[in-house]
Coordinates of C-alpha atoms and ligand atoms in Angstrom, one line a residue:
X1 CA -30.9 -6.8 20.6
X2 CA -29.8 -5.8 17.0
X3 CA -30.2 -8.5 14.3
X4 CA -27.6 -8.8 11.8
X5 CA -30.3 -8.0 9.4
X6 CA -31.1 -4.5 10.9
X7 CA -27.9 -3.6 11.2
X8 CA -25.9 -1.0 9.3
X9 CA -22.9 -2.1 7.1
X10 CA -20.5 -0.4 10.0
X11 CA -22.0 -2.0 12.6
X12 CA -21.8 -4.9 11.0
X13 CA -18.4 -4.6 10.2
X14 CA -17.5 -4.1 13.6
X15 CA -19.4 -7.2 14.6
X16 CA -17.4 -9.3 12.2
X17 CA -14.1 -7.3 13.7
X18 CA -15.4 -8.2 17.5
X19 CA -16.2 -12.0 16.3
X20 CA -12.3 -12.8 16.2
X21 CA -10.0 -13.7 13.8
X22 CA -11.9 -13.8 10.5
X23 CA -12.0 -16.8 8.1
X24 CA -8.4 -17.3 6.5
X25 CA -9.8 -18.2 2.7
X26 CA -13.7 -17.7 1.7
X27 CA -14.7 -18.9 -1.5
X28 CA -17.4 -18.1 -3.5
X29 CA -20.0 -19.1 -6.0
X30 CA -20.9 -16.2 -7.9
X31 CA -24.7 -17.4 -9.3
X32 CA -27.2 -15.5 -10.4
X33 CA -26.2 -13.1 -12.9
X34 CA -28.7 -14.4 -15.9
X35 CA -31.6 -14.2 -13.3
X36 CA -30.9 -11.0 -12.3
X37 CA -31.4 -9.4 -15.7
X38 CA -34.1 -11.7 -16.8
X39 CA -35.9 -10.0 -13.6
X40 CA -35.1 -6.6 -15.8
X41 CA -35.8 -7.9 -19.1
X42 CA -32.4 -7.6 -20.1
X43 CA -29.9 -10.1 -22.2
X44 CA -28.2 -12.0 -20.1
X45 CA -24.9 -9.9 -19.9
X46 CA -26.2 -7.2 -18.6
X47 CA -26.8 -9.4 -15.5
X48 CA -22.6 -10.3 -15.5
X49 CA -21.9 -6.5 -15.8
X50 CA -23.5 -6.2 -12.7
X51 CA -22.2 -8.8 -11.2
X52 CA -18.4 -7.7 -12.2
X53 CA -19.3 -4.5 -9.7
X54 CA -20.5 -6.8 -7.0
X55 CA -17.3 -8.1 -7.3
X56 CA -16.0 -4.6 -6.9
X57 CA -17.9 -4.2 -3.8
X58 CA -17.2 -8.0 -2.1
X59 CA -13.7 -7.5 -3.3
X60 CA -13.0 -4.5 -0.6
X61 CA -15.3 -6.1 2.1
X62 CA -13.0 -8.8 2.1
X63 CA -9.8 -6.6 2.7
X64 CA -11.7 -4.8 5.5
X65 CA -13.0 -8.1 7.4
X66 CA -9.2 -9.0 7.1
X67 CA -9.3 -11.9 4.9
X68 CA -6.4 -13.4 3.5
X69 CA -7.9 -15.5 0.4
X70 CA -10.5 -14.8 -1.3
X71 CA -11.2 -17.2 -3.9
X72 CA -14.3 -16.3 -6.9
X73 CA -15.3 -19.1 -9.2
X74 CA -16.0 -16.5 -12.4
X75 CA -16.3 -19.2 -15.1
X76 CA -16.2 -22.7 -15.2
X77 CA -15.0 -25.1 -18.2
X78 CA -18.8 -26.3 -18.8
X79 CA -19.0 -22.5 -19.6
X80 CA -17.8 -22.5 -22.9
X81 CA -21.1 -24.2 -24.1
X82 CA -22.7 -20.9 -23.6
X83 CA -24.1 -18.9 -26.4
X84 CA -21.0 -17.3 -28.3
X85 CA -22.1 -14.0 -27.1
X86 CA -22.0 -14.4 -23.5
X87 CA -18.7 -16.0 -23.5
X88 CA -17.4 -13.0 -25.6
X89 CA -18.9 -10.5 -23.1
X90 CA -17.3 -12.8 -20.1
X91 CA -14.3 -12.2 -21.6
X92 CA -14.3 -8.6 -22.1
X93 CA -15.7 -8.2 -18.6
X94 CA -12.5 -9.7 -17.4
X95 CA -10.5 -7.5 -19.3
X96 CA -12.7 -4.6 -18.4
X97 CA -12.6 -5.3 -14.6
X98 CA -8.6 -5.6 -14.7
X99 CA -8.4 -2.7 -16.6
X100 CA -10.5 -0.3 -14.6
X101 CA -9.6 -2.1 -11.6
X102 CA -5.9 -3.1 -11.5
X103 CA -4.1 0.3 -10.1
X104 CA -6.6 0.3 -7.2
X105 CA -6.0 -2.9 -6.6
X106 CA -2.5 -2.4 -6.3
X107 CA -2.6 0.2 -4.2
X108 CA -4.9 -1.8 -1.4
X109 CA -2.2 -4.3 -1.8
X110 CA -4.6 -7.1 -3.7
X111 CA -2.8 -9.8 -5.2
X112 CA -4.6 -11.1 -8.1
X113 CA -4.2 -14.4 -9.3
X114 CA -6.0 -16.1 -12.1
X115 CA -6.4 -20.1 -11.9
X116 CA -7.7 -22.3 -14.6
X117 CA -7.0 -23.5 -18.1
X118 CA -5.8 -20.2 -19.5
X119 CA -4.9 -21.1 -23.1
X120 CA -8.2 -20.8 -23.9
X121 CA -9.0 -17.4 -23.0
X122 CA -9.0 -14.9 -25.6
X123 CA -5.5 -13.2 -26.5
X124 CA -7.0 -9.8 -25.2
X125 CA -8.0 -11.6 -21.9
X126 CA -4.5 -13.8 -21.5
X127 CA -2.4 -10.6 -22.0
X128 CA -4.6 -8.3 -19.1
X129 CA -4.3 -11.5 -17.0
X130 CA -1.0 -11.8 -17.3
X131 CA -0.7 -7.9 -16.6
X132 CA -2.1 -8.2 -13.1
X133 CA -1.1 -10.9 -11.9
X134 CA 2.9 -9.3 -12.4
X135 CA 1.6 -6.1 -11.7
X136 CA 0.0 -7.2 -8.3
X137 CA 2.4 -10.2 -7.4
X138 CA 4.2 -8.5 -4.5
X139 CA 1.4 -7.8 -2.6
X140 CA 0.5 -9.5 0.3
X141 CA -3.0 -7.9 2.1
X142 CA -5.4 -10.5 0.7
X143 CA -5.0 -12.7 -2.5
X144 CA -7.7 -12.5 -4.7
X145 CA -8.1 -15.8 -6.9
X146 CA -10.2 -15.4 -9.7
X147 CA -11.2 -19.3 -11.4
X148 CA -11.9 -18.9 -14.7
X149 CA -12.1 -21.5 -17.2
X150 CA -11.5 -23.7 -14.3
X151 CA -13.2 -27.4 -13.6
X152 CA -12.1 -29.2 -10.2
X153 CA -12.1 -32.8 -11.8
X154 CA -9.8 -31.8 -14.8
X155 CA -7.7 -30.1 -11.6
X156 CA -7.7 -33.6 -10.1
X157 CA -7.0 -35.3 -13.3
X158 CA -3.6 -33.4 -14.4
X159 CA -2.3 -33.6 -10.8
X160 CA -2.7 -37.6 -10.7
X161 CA -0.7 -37.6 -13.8
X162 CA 2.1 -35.3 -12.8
X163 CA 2.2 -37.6 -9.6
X164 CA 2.5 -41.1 -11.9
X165 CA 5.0 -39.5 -14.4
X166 CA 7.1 -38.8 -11.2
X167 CA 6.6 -41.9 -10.4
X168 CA 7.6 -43.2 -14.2
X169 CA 10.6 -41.8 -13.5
X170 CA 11.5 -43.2 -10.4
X171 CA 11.7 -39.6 -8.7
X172 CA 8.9 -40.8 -6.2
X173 CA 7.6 -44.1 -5.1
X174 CA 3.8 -44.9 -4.9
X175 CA 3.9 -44.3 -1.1
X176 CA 5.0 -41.1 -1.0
X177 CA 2.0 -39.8 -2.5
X178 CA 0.3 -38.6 0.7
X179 CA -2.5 -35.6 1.0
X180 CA -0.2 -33.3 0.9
X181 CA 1.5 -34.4 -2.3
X182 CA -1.9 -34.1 -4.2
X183 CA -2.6 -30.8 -2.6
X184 CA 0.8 -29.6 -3.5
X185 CA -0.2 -30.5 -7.2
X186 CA -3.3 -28.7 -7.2
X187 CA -4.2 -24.6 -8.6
X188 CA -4.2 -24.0 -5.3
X189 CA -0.9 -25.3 -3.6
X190 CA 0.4 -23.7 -0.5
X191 CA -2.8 -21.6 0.0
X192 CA -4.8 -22.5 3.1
X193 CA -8.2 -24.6 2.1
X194 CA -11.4 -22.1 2.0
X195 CA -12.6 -22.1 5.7
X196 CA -15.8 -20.9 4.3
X197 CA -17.9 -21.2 0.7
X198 CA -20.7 -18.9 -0.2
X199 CA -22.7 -19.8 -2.9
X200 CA -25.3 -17.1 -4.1
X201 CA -28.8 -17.7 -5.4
X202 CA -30.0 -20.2 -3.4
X203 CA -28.7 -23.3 -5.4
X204 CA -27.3 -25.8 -3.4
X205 CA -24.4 -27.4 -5.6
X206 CA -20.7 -27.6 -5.4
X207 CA -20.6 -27.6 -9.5
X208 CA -17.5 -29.2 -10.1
X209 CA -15.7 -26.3 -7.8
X210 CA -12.5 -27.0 -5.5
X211 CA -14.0 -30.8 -4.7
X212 CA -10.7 -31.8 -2.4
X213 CA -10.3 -28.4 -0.9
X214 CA -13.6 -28.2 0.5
X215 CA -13.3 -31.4 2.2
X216 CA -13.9 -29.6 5.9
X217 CA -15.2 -26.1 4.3
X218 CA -18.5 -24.7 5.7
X219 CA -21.2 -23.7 3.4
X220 CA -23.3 -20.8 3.6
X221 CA -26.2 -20.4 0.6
X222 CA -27.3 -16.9 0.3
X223 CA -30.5 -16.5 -1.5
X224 CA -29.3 -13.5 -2.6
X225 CA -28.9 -12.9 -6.3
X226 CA -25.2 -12.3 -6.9
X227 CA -25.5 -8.9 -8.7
X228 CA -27.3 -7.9 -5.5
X229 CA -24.6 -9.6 -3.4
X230 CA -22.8 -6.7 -1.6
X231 CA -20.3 -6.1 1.5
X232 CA -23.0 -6.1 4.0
X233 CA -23.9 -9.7 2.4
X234 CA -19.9 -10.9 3.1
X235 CA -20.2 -9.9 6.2
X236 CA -23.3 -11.5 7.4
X237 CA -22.3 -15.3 6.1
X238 CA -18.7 -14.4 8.5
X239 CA -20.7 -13.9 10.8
X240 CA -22.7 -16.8 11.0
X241 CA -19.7 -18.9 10.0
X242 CA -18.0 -17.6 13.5
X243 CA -21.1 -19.0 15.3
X244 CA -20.5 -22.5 14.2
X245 CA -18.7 -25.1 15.6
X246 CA -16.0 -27.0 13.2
X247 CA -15.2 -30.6 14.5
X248 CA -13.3 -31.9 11.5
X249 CA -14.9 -35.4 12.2
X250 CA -14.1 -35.1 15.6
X251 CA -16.3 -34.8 18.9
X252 CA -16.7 -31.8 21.1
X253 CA -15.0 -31.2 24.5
Ligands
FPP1 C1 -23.3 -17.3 -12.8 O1 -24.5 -16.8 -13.1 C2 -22.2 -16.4 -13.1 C3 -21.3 -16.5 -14.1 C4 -21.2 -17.7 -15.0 C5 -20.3 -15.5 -14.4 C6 -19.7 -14.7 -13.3 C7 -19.1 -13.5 -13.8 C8 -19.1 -12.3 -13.1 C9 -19.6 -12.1 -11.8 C10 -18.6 -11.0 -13.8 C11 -17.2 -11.0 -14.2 C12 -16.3 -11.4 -13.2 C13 -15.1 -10.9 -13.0 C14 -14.2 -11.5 -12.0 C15 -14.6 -9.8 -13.8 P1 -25.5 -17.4 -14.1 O2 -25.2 -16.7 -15.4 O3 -25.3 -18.9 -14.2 O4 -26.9 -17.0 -13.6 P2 -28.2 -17.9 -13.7 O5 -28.0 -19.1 -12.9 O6 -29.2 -16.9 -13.0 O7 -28.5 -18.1 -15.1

């Protein structure tokens, strides 16, 4: 019998299609870039260029393994210590991908949405995410959420205090504040929490990424660089994520 690894992207597809009803929400890790282009002797943003058209390529193997959420940690707020030219290039390789990619999007009925501290993205950046996120709001085939400048702590942080000045107020009382009130604080409120998280490269860390949401989230670490990561790659982790068994704490029956 076939392995997944000798089968053809099709094939594959079809496997994932076979497998059931697909993961509702996968998030990812994108890691890897600077590796990648070290490998080639080449700056460090050449390796994110790359990577922006791996995310090209995940981006419409999501859509045809019928995802709903697909969530793509981009840039992180311990970023911003990066060498002022790789933040620059990260920002006009935002712009650049929502440029080039937003009518296509639109068309395959992506809706993107950008989640982090925004204010301290460049004007150039703000004003094209801005753009696609109106441009792609009423589409409903599979969300795309792009984290960028985004930390899961600070997350954390601003919706305990939104929860205590409600409280201040008198609006709420300390017991109302249940899992779902936090959750409905959060970036991600009213989205399912990712079924599955791929993290690329072979590091094994969370790194500060969606900490409550991936409370029952299964983890599959490609060792795959992410510039390398491709469709075939998506589909593979689905399929091993459909073979497991998720108890949420519980026991078989
Ligand atoms: C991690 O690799 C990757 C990043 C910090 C940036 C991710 C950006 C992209 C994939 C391109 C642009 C994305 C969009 C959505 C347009 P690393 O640089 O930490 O790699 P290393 O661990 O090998 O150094």
């Amino acid at each position: 019998m076939a392995t997944t690894s000798t089968l053809s992207t099709p094939d594959l597809l079809e496997q994932v299609r076979l497998a059931g009803s697909p993961p509702k929400h996968v998030a990812i890790i994108m890691d890897g870039n600077g590796r990648w282009a070290r490998e080639r002797l080449m700056p460090r943003p050449f390796g994110h260029r790359s990577g922006m058209k791996a995310v090209r390529e995940v981006v419409h193997g999501a859509i045809e393994a019928g995802l709903q959420h697909l969530s793509l940690f981009a840039f992180s707020q311990e970023n911003w210590q990066r060498p002022t030219t790789e933040v620059s290039a990260l920002m006009s390789l935002l712009e650049e991908y929502i440029a080039r990619e937003v009518a296509e999007l639109s068309e395959r009925g992506v809706r993107v949405r950008i989640l982090g501290e925004r204010d301290r993205l460049t004007d150039g950046a703000r004003k094209a995410v801005e753009m696609v996120e109106r441009t792609t709001a009423h589409n409903d085939t599979l969300t795309l959420n792009i984290f960028i400048s985004y930390g899961s702590r600070t997350e954390l942080v601003r919706a305990t205090q939104s929860l205590a000045r409600d409280v201040a107020q008198g609006i709420m009382s300390p017991d109302d504040i249940d899992e779902d009130a936090i959750s409905g604080r959060l970036m991600t409120a009213g989205m399912p929490d990712p079924d599955l998280l791929i993290r690329t490269s072979g590091e094994q860390r969370v790194s500060n990424f969606l900490l409550w949401q991936l409370a029952y989230t299964e983890f599959y670490i490609s060792g795959v660089l992410w510039p390398d990561f491709g469709r075939r790659d998506l589909f593979t982790a689905i399929l091993d994520y459909k073979r497991r068994e998720r108890r949420y704490g519980k026991v078989s029956v």
